[in-house]
mmCIF file with all atom_site columns, C-alpha atoms in Angstrom:
data_model
loop_
_atom_site.group_PDB
_atom_site.id
_atom_site.type_symbol
_atom_site.label_atom_id
_atom_site.label_alt_id
_atom_site.label_comp_id
_atom_site.label_asym_id
_atom_site.label_entity_id
_atom_site.label_seq_id
_atom_site.pdbx_PDB_ins_code
_atom_site.Cartn_x
_atom_site.Cartn_y
_atom_site.Cartn_z
_atom_site.occupancy
_atom_site.B_iso_or_equiv
_atom_site.pdbx_formal_charge
_atom_site.auth_seq_id
_atom_site.auth_comp_id
_atom_site.auth_asym_id
_atom_site.auth_atom_id
_atom_site.pdbx_PDB_model_num
ATOM 1   C CA . UNK A 1 1   ? -38.297 2.954   -38.584 1.00 81.00 ? 1   UNK A CA 1
ATOM 2   C CA . UNK A 1 2   ? -38.491 3.418   -34.992 1.00 83.00 ? 2   UNK A CA 1
ATOM 3   C CA . UNK A 1 3   ? -41.160 -0.183  -35.317 1.00 83.00 ? 3   UNK A CA 1
ATOM 4   C CA . UNK A 1 4   ? -38.522 -2.134  -36.590 1.00 87.00 ? 4   UNK A CA 1
ATOM 5   C CA . UNK A 1 5   ? -35.847 -1.106  -34.070 1.00 87.00 ? 5   UNK A CA 1
ATOM 6   C CA . UNK A 1 6   ? -38.135 -1.778  -30.861 1.00 87.00 ? 6   UNK A CA 1
ATOM 7   C CA . UNK A 1 7   ? -38.854 -5.240  -32.873 1.00 88.00 ? 7   UNK A CA 1
ATOM 8   C CA . UNK A 1 8   ? -34.989 -5.551  -33.227 1.00 89.00 ? 8   UNK A CA 1
ATOM 9   C CA . UNK A 1 9   ? -34.010 -4.522  -30.267 1.00 87.00 ? 9   UNK A CA 1
ATOM 10  C CA . UNK A 1 10  ? -36.403 -7.467  -29.340 1.00 89.00 ? 10  UNK A CA 1
ATOM 11  C CA . UNK A 1 11  ? -35.475 -10.211 -31.493 1.00 88.00 ? 11  UNK A CA 1
ATOM 12  C CA . UNK A 1 12  ? -32.105 -9.505  -30.027 1.00 88.00 ? 12  UNK A CA 1
ATOM 13  C CA . UNK A 1 13  ? -32.825 -10.185 -26.410 1.00 88.00 ? 13  UNK A CA 1
ATOM 14  C CA . UNK A 1 14  ? -35.045 -13.454 -26.363 1.00 88.00 ? 14  UNK A CA 1
ATOM 15  C CA . UNK A 1 15  ? -32.348 -14.999 -28.427 1.00 86.00 ? 15  UNK A CA 1
ATOM 16  C CA . UNK A 1 16  ? -29.332 -14.157 -26.111 1.00 87.00 ? 16  UNK A CA 1
ATOM 17  C CA . UNK A 1 17  ? -31.575 -15.286 -23.139 1.00 86.00 ? 17  UNK A CA 1
ATOM 18  C CA . UNK A 1 18  ? -32.097 -18.423 -25.939 1.00 85.00 ? 18  UNK A CA 1
ATOM 19  C CA . UNK A 1 19  ? -28.432 -18.714 -26.334 1.00 84.00 ? 19  UNK A CA 1
ATOM 20  C CA . UNK A 1 20  ? -27.535 -18.241 -22.154 1.00 82.00 ? 20  UNK A CA 1
ATOM 21  C CA . UNK A 1 21  ? -30.251 -21.439 -21.734 1.00 82.00 ? 21  UNK A CA 1
ATOM 22  C CA . UNK A 1 22  ? -28.381 -23.608 -24.328 1.00 79.00 ? 22  UNK A CA 1
ATOM 23  C CA . UNK A 1 23  ? -24.811 -22.646 -22.715 1.00 74.00 ? 23  UNK A CA 1
ATOM 24  C CA . UNK A 1 24  ? -26.308 -22.829 -18.926 1.00 71.00 ? 24  UNK A CA 1
ATOM 25  C CA . UNK A 1 25  ? -27.957 -26.159 -20.071 1.00 69.00 ? 25  UNK A CA 1
ATOM 26  C CA . UNK A 1 26  ? -23.887 -27.807 -21.192 1.00 66.00 ? 26  UNK A CA 1
ATOM 27  C CA . UNK A 1 27  ? -22.915 -26.376 -18.507 1.00 63.00 ? 27  UNK A CA 1
ATOM 28  C CA . UNK A 1 28  ? -24.771 -27.940 -15.551 1.00 60.00 ? 28  UNK A CA 1
ATOM 29  C CA . UNK A 1 29  ? -23.377 -31.671 -17.533 1.00 58.00 ? 29  UNK A CA 1
ATOM 30  C CA . UNK A 1 30  ? -26.351 -31.972 -20.226 1.00 55.00 ? 30  UNK A CA 1
ATOM 31  C CA . UNK A 1 31  ? -25.060 -34.182 -23.193 1.00 58.00 ? 31  UNK A CA 1
ATOM 32  C CA . UNK A 1 32  ? -21.343 -35.044 -23.608 1.00 58.00 ? 32  UNK A CA 1
ATOM 33  C CA . UNK A 1 33  ? -21.653 -35.443 -27.578 1.00 58.00 ? 33  UNK A CA 1
ATOM 34  C CA . UNK A 1 34  ? -23.497 -32.405 -28.656 1.00 50.00 ? 34  UNK A CA 1
ATOM 35  C CA . UNK A 1 35  ? -23.232 -33.938 -32.489 1.00 53.00 ? 35  UNK A CA 1
ATOM 36  C CA . UNK A 1 36  ? -26.217 -35.812 -32.346 1.00 52.00 ? 36  UNK A CA 1
ATOM 37  C CA . UNK A 1 37  ? -23.678 -38.917 -33.408 1.00 56.00 ? 37  UNK A CA 1
ATOM 38  C CA . UNK A 1 38  ? -24.038 -42.207 -31.717 1.00 61.00 ? 38  UNK A CA 1
ATOM 39  C CA . UNK A 1 39  ? -21.043 -43.259 -30.160 1.00 60.00 ? 39  UNK A CA 1
ATOM 40  C CA . UNK A 1 40  ? -20.063 -46.555 -29.443 1.00 64.00 ? 40  UNK A CA 1
ATOM 41  C CA . UNK A 1 41  ? -19.785 -47.296 -25.701 1.00 66.00 ? 41  UNK A CA 1
ATOM 42  C CA . UNK A 1 42  ? -16.613 -49.095 -25.579 1.00 68.00 ? 42  UNK A CA 1
ATOM 43  C CA . UNK A 1 43  ? -14.847 -46.359 -27.400 1.00 72.00 ? 43  UNK A CA 1
ATOM 44  C CA . UNK A 1 44  ? -11.405 -45.455 -25.331 1.00 77.00 ? 44  UNK A CA 1
ATOM 45  C CA . UNK A 1 45  ? -11.717 -41.379 -25.935 1.00 77.00 ? 45  UNK A CA 1
ATOM 46  C CA . UNK A 1 46  ? -15.902 -41.861 -24.857 1.00 75.00 ? 46  UNK A CA 1
ATOM 47  C CA . UNK A 1 47  ? -15.179 -43.269 -22.022 1.00 77.00 ? 47  UNK A CA 1
ATOM 48  C CA . UNK A 1 48  ? -11.645 -40.223 -22.064 1.00 83.00 ? 48  UNK A CA 1
ATOM 49  C CA . UNK A 1 49  ? -14.637 -38.129 -22.423 1.00 80.00 ? 49  UNK A CA 1
ATOM 50  C CA . UNK A 1 50  ? -17.206 -39.482 -19.853 1.00 80.00 ? 50  UNK A CA 1
ATOM 51  C CA . UNK A 1 51  ? -14.109 -39.456 -17.593 1.00 86.00 ? 51  UNK A CA 1
ATOM 52  C CA . UNK A 1 52  ? -13.635 -35.897 -17.620 1.00 86.00 ? 52  UNK A CA 1
ATOM 53  C CA . UNK A 1 53  ? -16.616 -34.879 -17.580 1.00 84.00 ? 53  UNK A CA 1
ATOM 54  C CA . UNK A 1 54  ? -17.460 -36.900 -14.256 1.00 88.00 ? 54  UNK A CA 1
ATOM 55  C CA . UNK A 1 55  ? -14.221 -34.941 -12.899 1.00 90.00 ? 55  UNK A CA 1
ATOM 56  C CA . UNK A 1 56  ? -15.729 -32.332 -13.652 1.00 88.00 ? 56  UNK A CA 1
ATOM 57  C CA . UNK A 1 57  ? -18.489 -32.404 -12.024 1.00 88.00 ? 57  UNK A CA 1
ATOM 58  C CA . UNK A 1 58  ? -17.307 -33.113 -8.876  1.00 91.00 ? 58  UNK A CA 1
ATOM 59  C CA . UNK A 1 59  ? -14.896 -30.430 -8.856  1.00 90.00 ? 59  UNK A CA 1
ATOM 60  C CA . UNK A 1 60  ? -17.823 -27.822 -9.628  1.00 89.00 ? 60  UNK A CA 1
ATOM 61  C CA . UNK A 1 61  ? -19.592 -29.458 -6.304  1.00 92.00 ? 61  UNK A CA 1
ATOM 62  C CA . UNK A 1 62  ? -16.103 -29.219 -4.612  1.00 90.00 ? 62  UNK A CA 1
ATOM 63  C CA . UNK A 1 63  ? -15.517 -26.011 -5.340  1.00 88.00 ? 63  UNK A CA 1
ATOM 64  C CA . UNK A 1 64  ? -19.664 -24.746 -4.342  1.00 90.00 ? 64  UNK A CA 1
ATOM 65  C CA . UNK A 1 65  ? -18.473 -27.057 -1.021  1.00 90.00 ? 65  UNK A CA 1
ATOM 66  C CA . UNK A 1 66  ? -16.271 -25.013 -0.316  1.00 85.00 ? 66  UNK A CA 1
ATOM 67  C CA . UNK A 1 67  ? -17.609 -21.547 -1.288  1.00 84.00 ? 67  UNK A CA 1
ATOM 68  C CA . UNK A 1 68  ? -20.398 -22.785 1.664   1.00 89.00 ? 68  UNK A CA 1
ATOM 69  C CA . UNK A 1 69  ? -18.438 -23.586 4.010   1.00 85.00 ? 69  UNK A CA 1
ATOM 70  C CA . UNK A 1 70  ? -16.399 -20.070 3.711   1.00 82.00 ? 70  UNK A CA 1
ATOM 71  C CA . UNK A 1 71  ? -19.631 -18.243 3.779   1.00 84.00 ? 71  UNK A CA 1
ATOM 72  C CA . UNK A 1 72  ? -20.051 -19.831 7.036   1.00 88.00 ? 72  UNK A CA 1
ATOM 73  C CA . UNK A 1 73  ? -17.092 -19.163 8.419   1.00 84.00 ? 73  UNK A CA 1
ATOM 74  C CA . UNK A 1 74  ? -17.508 -15.677 7.159   1.00 86.00 ? 74  UNK A CA 1
ATOM 75  C CA . UNK A 1 75  ? -20.663 -15.168 8.604   1.00 88.00 ? 75  UNK A CA 1
ATOM 76  C CA . UNK A 1 76  ? -19.033 -16.443 12.119  1.00 89.00 ? 76  UNK A CA 1
ATOM 77  C CA . UNK A 1 77  ? -16.688 -14.296 12.031  1.00 87.00 ? 77  UNK A CA 1
ATOM 78  C CA . UNK A 1 78  ? -17.886 -11.500 10.775  1.00 90.00 ? 78  UNK A CA 1
ATOM 79  C CA . UNK A 1 79  ? -20.793 -12.187 13.815  1.00 93.00 ? 79  UNK A CA 1
ATOM 80  C CA . UNK A 1 80  ? -17.450 -11.803 16.170  1.00 92.00 ? 80  UNK A CA 1
ATOM 81  C CA . UNK A 1 81  ? -15.791 -9.186  15.156  1.00 90.00 ? 81  UNK A CA 1
ATOM 82  C CA . UNK A 1 82  ? -19.283 -6.866  14.963  1.00 93.00 ? 82  UNK A CA 1
ATOM 83  C CA . UNK A 1 83  ? -19.011 -8.281  19.057  1.00 94.00 ? 83  UNK A CA 1
ATOM 84  C CA . UNK A 1 84  ? -15.781 -7.859  19.324  1.00 93.00 ? 84  UNK A CA 1
ATOM 85  C CA . UNK A 1 85  ? -16.628 -3.863  17.159  1.00 93.00 ? 85  UNK A CA 1
ATOM 86  C CA . UNK A 1 86  ? -19.561 -3.012  19.750  1.00 95.00 ? 86  UNK A CA 1
ATOM 87  C CA . UNK A 1 87  ? -17.061 -3.353  22.537  1.00 95.00 ? 87  UNK A CA 1
ATOM 88  C CA . UNK A 1 88  ? -14.947 -1.626  21.676  1.00 93.00 ? 88  UNK A CA 1
ATOM 89  C CA . UNK A 1 89  ? -16.514 1.810   20.817  1.00 94.00 ? 89  UNK A CA 1
ATOM 90  C CA . UNK A 1 90  ? -18.553 1.200   24.213  1.00 96.00 ? 90  UNK A CA 1
ATOM 91  C CA . UNK A 1 91  ? -14.675 1.731   25.544  1.00 94.00 ? 91  UNK A CA 1
ATOM 92  C CA . UNK A 1 92  ? -13.547 4.658   23.425  1.00 94.00 ? 92  UNK A CA 1
ATOM 93  C CA . UNK A 1 93  ? -17.452 6.074   24.362  1.00 95.00 ? 93  UNK A CA 1
ATOM 94  C CA . UNK A 1 94  ? -15.609 5.948   28.201  1.00 95.00 ? 94  UNK A CA 1
ATOM 95  C CA . UNK A 1 95  ? -12.560 7.251   27.244  1.00 93.00 ? 95  UNK A CA 1
ATOM 96  C CA . UNK A 1 96  ? -14.197 10.417  25.155  1.00 94.00 ? 96  UNK A CA 1
ATOM 97  C CA . UNK A 1 97  ? -15.636 10.963  28.691  1.00 95.00 ? 97  UNK A CA 1
ATOM 98  C CA . UNK A 1 98  ? -13.251 10.949  30.896  1.00 94.00 ? 98  UNK A CA 1
ATOM 99  C CA . UNK A 1 99  ? -11.276 13.362  28.230  1.00 94.00 ? 99  UNK A CA 1
ATOM 100 C CA . UNK A 1 100 ? -14.637 15.247  28.634  1.00 95.00 ? 100 UNK A CA 1
ATOM 101 C CA . UNK A 1 101 ? -14.671 14.824  32.760  1.00 95.00 ? 101 UNK A CA 1
ATOM 102 C CA . UNK A 1 102 ? -10.647 15.785  32.599  1.00 94.00 ? 102 UNK A CA 1
ATOM 103 C CA . UNK A 1 103 ? -11.125 18.929  30.548  1.00 94.00 ? 103 UNK A CA 1
ATOM 104 C CA . UNK A 1 104 ? -13.922 20.027  32.495  1.00 95.00 ? 104 UNK A CA 1
ATOM 105 C CA . UNK A 1 105 ? -12.038 19.524  35.655  1.00 94.00 ? 105 UNK A CA 1
ATOM 106 C CA . UNK A 1 106 ? -8.395  21.478  34.292  1.00 92.00 ? 106 UNK A CA 1
ATOM 107 C CA . UNK A 1 107 ? -10.987 24.248  33.236  1.00 93.00 ? 107 UNK A CA 1
ATOM 108 C CA . UNK A 1 108 ? -12.450 23.996  37.416  1.00 94.00 ? 108 UNK A CA 1
ATOM 109 C CA . UNK A 1 109 ? -8.875  24.612  38.713  1.00 91.00 ? 109 UNK A CA 1
ATOM 110 C CA . UNK A 1 110 ? -7.314  27.427  35.871  1.00 89.00 ? 110 UNK A CA 1
ATOM 111 C CA . UNK A 1 111 ? -10.147 29.196  37.130  1.00 90.00 ? 111 UNK A CA 1
ATOM 112 C CA . UNK A 1 112 ? -9.775  28.571  40.308  1.00 90.00 ? 112 UNK A CA 1
ATOM 113 C CA . UNK A 1 113 ? -5.814  29.709  40.282  1.00 87.00 ? 113 UNK A CA 1
ATOM 114 C CA . UNK A 1 114 ? -6.958  33.145  38.225  1.00 86.00 ? 114 UNK A CA 1
ATOM 115 C CA . UNK A 1 115 ? -9.447  33.713  41.339  1.00 87.00 ? 115 UNK A CA 1
ATOM 116 C CA . UNK A 1 116 ? -6.446  33.049  43.719  1.00 87.00 ? 116 UNK A CA 1
ATOM 117 C CA . UNK A 1 117 ? -4.515  35.307  41.582  1.00 80.00 ? 117 UNK A CA 1
ATOM 118 C CA . UNK A 1 118 ? -1.356  32.838  40.873  1.00 78.00 ? 118 UNK A CA 1
ATOM 119 C CA . UNK A 1 119 ? 0.856   32.751  37.553  1.00 84.00 ? 119 UNK A CA 1
ATOM 120 C CA . UNK A 1 120 ? -0.993  31.242  34.921  1.00 83.00 ? 120 UNK A CA 1
ATOM 121 C CA . UNK A 1 121 ? 1.688   30.752  33.092  1.00 84.00 ? 121 UNK A CA 1
ATOM 122 C CA . UNK A 1 122 ? 3.667   29.144  35.234  1.00 85.00 ? 122 UNK A CA 1
ATOM 123 C CA . UNK A 1 123 ? 0.094   26.981  36.507  1.00 87.00 ? 123 UNK A CA 1
ATOM 124 C CA . UNK A 1 124 ? -0.094  26.152  33.009  1.00 87.00 ? 124 UNK A CA 1
ATOM 125 C CA . UNK A 1 125 ? 3.548   24.490  32.155  1.00 88.00 ? 125 UNK A CA 1
ATOM 126 C CA . UNK A 1 126 ? 3.009   22.312  35.057  1.00 89.00 ? 126 UNK A CA 1
ATOM 127 C CA . UNK A 1 127 ? -0.411  21.231  34.774  1.00 87.00 ? 127 UNK A CA 1
ATOM 128 C CA . UNK A 1 128 ? -1.080  20.830  30.670  1.00 89.00 ? 128 UNK A CA 1
ATOM 129 C CA . UNK A 1 129 ? -4.723  20.668  29.315  1.00 90.00 ? 129 UNK A CA 1
ATOM 130 C CA . UNK A 1 130 ? -5.782  16.784  28.966  1.00 90.00 ? 130 UNK A CA 1
ATOM 131 C CA . UNK A 1 131 ? -5.715  16.279  25.357  1.00 90.00 ? 131 UNK A CA 1
ATOM 132 C CA . UNK A 1 132 ? -7.944  14.005  23.154  1.00 87.00 ? 132 UNK A CA 1
ATOM 133 C CA . UNK A 1 133 ? -4.337  12.346  22.007  1.00 89.00 ? 133 UNK A CA 1
ATOM 134 C CA . UNK A 1 134 ? -2.603  11.244  25.437  1.00 88.00 ? 134 UNK A CA 1
ATOM 135 C CA . UNK A 1 135 ? -2.590  7.917   25.800  1.00 87.00 ? 135 UNK A CA 1
ATOM 136 C CA . UNK A 1 136 ? -5.478  7.797   28.372  1.00 87.00 ? 136 UNK A CA 1
ATOM 137 C CA . UNK A 1 137 ? -8.323  9.520   26.195  1.00 88.00 ? 137 UNK A CA 1
ATOM 138 C CA . UNK A 1 138 ? -6.979  8.333   22.766  1.00 90.00 ? 138 UNK A CA 1
ATOM 139 C CA . UNK A 1 139 ? -9.685  5.776   20.181  1.00 90.00 ? 139 UNK A CA 1
ATOM 140 C CA . UNK A 1 140 ? -8.518  1.958   20.531  1.00 90.00 ? 140 UNK A CA 1
ATOM 141 C CA . UNK A 1 141 ? -7.938  1.664   16.393  1.00 90.00 ? 141 UNK A CA 1
ATOM 142 C CA . UNK A 1 142 ? -10.905 -0.658  14.547  1.00 88.00 ? 142 UNK A CA 1
ATOM 143 C CA . UNK A 1 143 ? -9.771  -4.021  14.154  1.00 86.00 ? 143 UNK A CA 1
ATOM 144 C CA . UNK A 1 144 ? -9.894  -5.249  10.200  1.00 86.00 ? 144 UNK A CA 1
ATOM 145 C CA . UNK A 1 145 ? -13.589 -6.497  9.363   1.00 85.00 ? 145 UNK A CA 1
ATOM 146 C CA . UNK A 1 146 ? -13.074 -9.667  8.195   1.00 79.00 ? 146 UNK A CA 1
ATOM 147 C CA . UNK A 1 147 ? -12.720 -10.839 4.520   1.00 78.00 ? 147 UNK A CA 1
ATOM 148 C CA . UNK A 1 148 ? -14.790 -13.004 2.285   1.00 70.00 ? 148 UNK A CA 1
ATOM 149 C CA . UNK A 1 149 ? -11.314 -13.550 -0.125  1.00 73.00 ? 149 UNK A CA 1
ATOM 150 C CA . UNK A 1 150 ? -9.094  -14.483 2.807   1.00 71.00 ? 150 UNK A CA 1
ATOM 151 C CA . UNK A 1 151 ? -11.378 -17.252 4.738   1.00 66.00 ? 151 UNK A CA 1
ATOM 152 C CA . UNK A 1 152 ? -12.300 -18.466 1.516   1.00 65.00 ? 152 UNK A CA 1
ATOM 153 C CA . UNK A 1 153 ? -8.227  -19.183 0.676   1.00 71.00 ? 153 UNK A CA 1
ATOM 154 C CA . UNK A 1 154 ? -7.777  -20.499 4.017   1.00 72.00 ? 154 UNK A CA 1
ATOM 155 C CA . UNK A 1 155 ? -10.754 -23.529 3.763   1.00 67.00 ? 155 UNK A CA 1
ATOM 156 C CA . UNK A 1 156 ? -9.511  -24.372 0.269   1.00 66.00 ? 156 UNK A CA 1
ATOM 157 C CA . UNK A 1 157 ? -5.306  -24.830 2.007   1.00 73.00 ? 157 UNK A CA 1
ATOM 158 C CA . UNK A 1 158 ? -7.141  -26.706 4.372   1.00 70.00 ? 158 UNK A CA 1
ATOM 159 C CA . UNK A 1 159 ? -9.236  -28.461 1.280   1.00 66.00 ? 159 UNK A CA 1
ATOM 160 C CA . UNK A 1 160 ? -5.772  -29.343 -0.181  1.00 65.00 ? 160 UNK A CA 1
ATOM 161 C CA . UNK A 1 161 ? -4.307  -30.097 2.890   1.00 72.00 ? 161 UNK A CA 1
ATOM 162 C CA . UNK A 1 162 ? -6.619  -33.088 3.459   1.00 67.00 ? 162 UNK A CA 1
ATOM 163 C CA . UNK A 1 163 ? -5.672  -33.712 -0.278  1.00 64.00 ? 163 UNK A CA 1
ATOM 164 C CA . UNK A 1 164 ? -2.687  -34.195 0.086   1.00 67.00 ? 164 UNK A CA 1
ATOM 165 C CA . UNK A 1 165 ? -2.869  -35.782 3.503   1.00 68.00 ? 165 UNK A CA 1
ATOM 166 C CA . UNK A 1 166 ? -4.970  -38.695 1.877   1.00 60.00 ? 166 UNK A CA 1
ATOM 167 C CA . UNK A 1 167 ? -2.974  -39.439 -0.817  1.00 57.00 ? 167 UNK A CA 1
ATOM 168 C CA . UNK A 1 168 ? 0.284   -39.735 1.317   1.00 56.00 ? 168 UNK A CA 1
ATOM 169 C CA . UNK A 1 169 ? -1.629  -42.926 3.323   1.00 50.00 ? 169 UNK A CA 1
ATOM 170 C CA . UNK A 1 170 ? -2.209  -43.643 0.364   1.00 48.00 ? 170 UNK A CA 1
ATOM 171 C CA . UNK A 1 171 ? 1.170   -44.358 -0.824  1.00 49.00 ? 171 UNK A CA 1
ATOM 172 C CA . UNK A 1 172 ? 2.537   -45.985 2.407   1.00 46.00 ? 172 UNK A CA 1
ATOM 173 C CA . UNK A 1 173 ? 0.200   -48.429 1.290   1.00 44.00 ? 173 UNK A CA 1
ATOM 174 C CA . UNK A 1 174 ? 1.461   -48.939 -1.820  1.00 38.00 ? 174 UNK A CA 1
#
């Protein structure tokens, strides 16, 4: 029983692999008619199918090129974003260090007031303790990371606009 299950699992895997392989062959442009019958090359329906097939291949190639272009643009945008992110982190580190220094200075001034036997309560009202959320010490917010979908949409819009401009030019000539 166990051996039979293992064998069936193996055969199912092989069958699934064969089906995927056949499907990929058909998608890549394999044969137009898989029924094995001969076709007359002058048949209108056959010419229509050939044209549709070529158009589908061209559209797939254009989509592939658009995805590649979008990936290259995303890589460039990501490189710029990373550089900006590093600079922002350095500035935030400087702000943090400035806040620590201001806080230490405030503590020293507070001790000096205590030693001089001045009124600490009045002094703290006039000189509030520096807070991390003060505008001078607060961290800069991070810029959003570039997304693939945004870049792909921009590339596709650019392609559509180019096609529209090309078709408008051909209409003007008629």
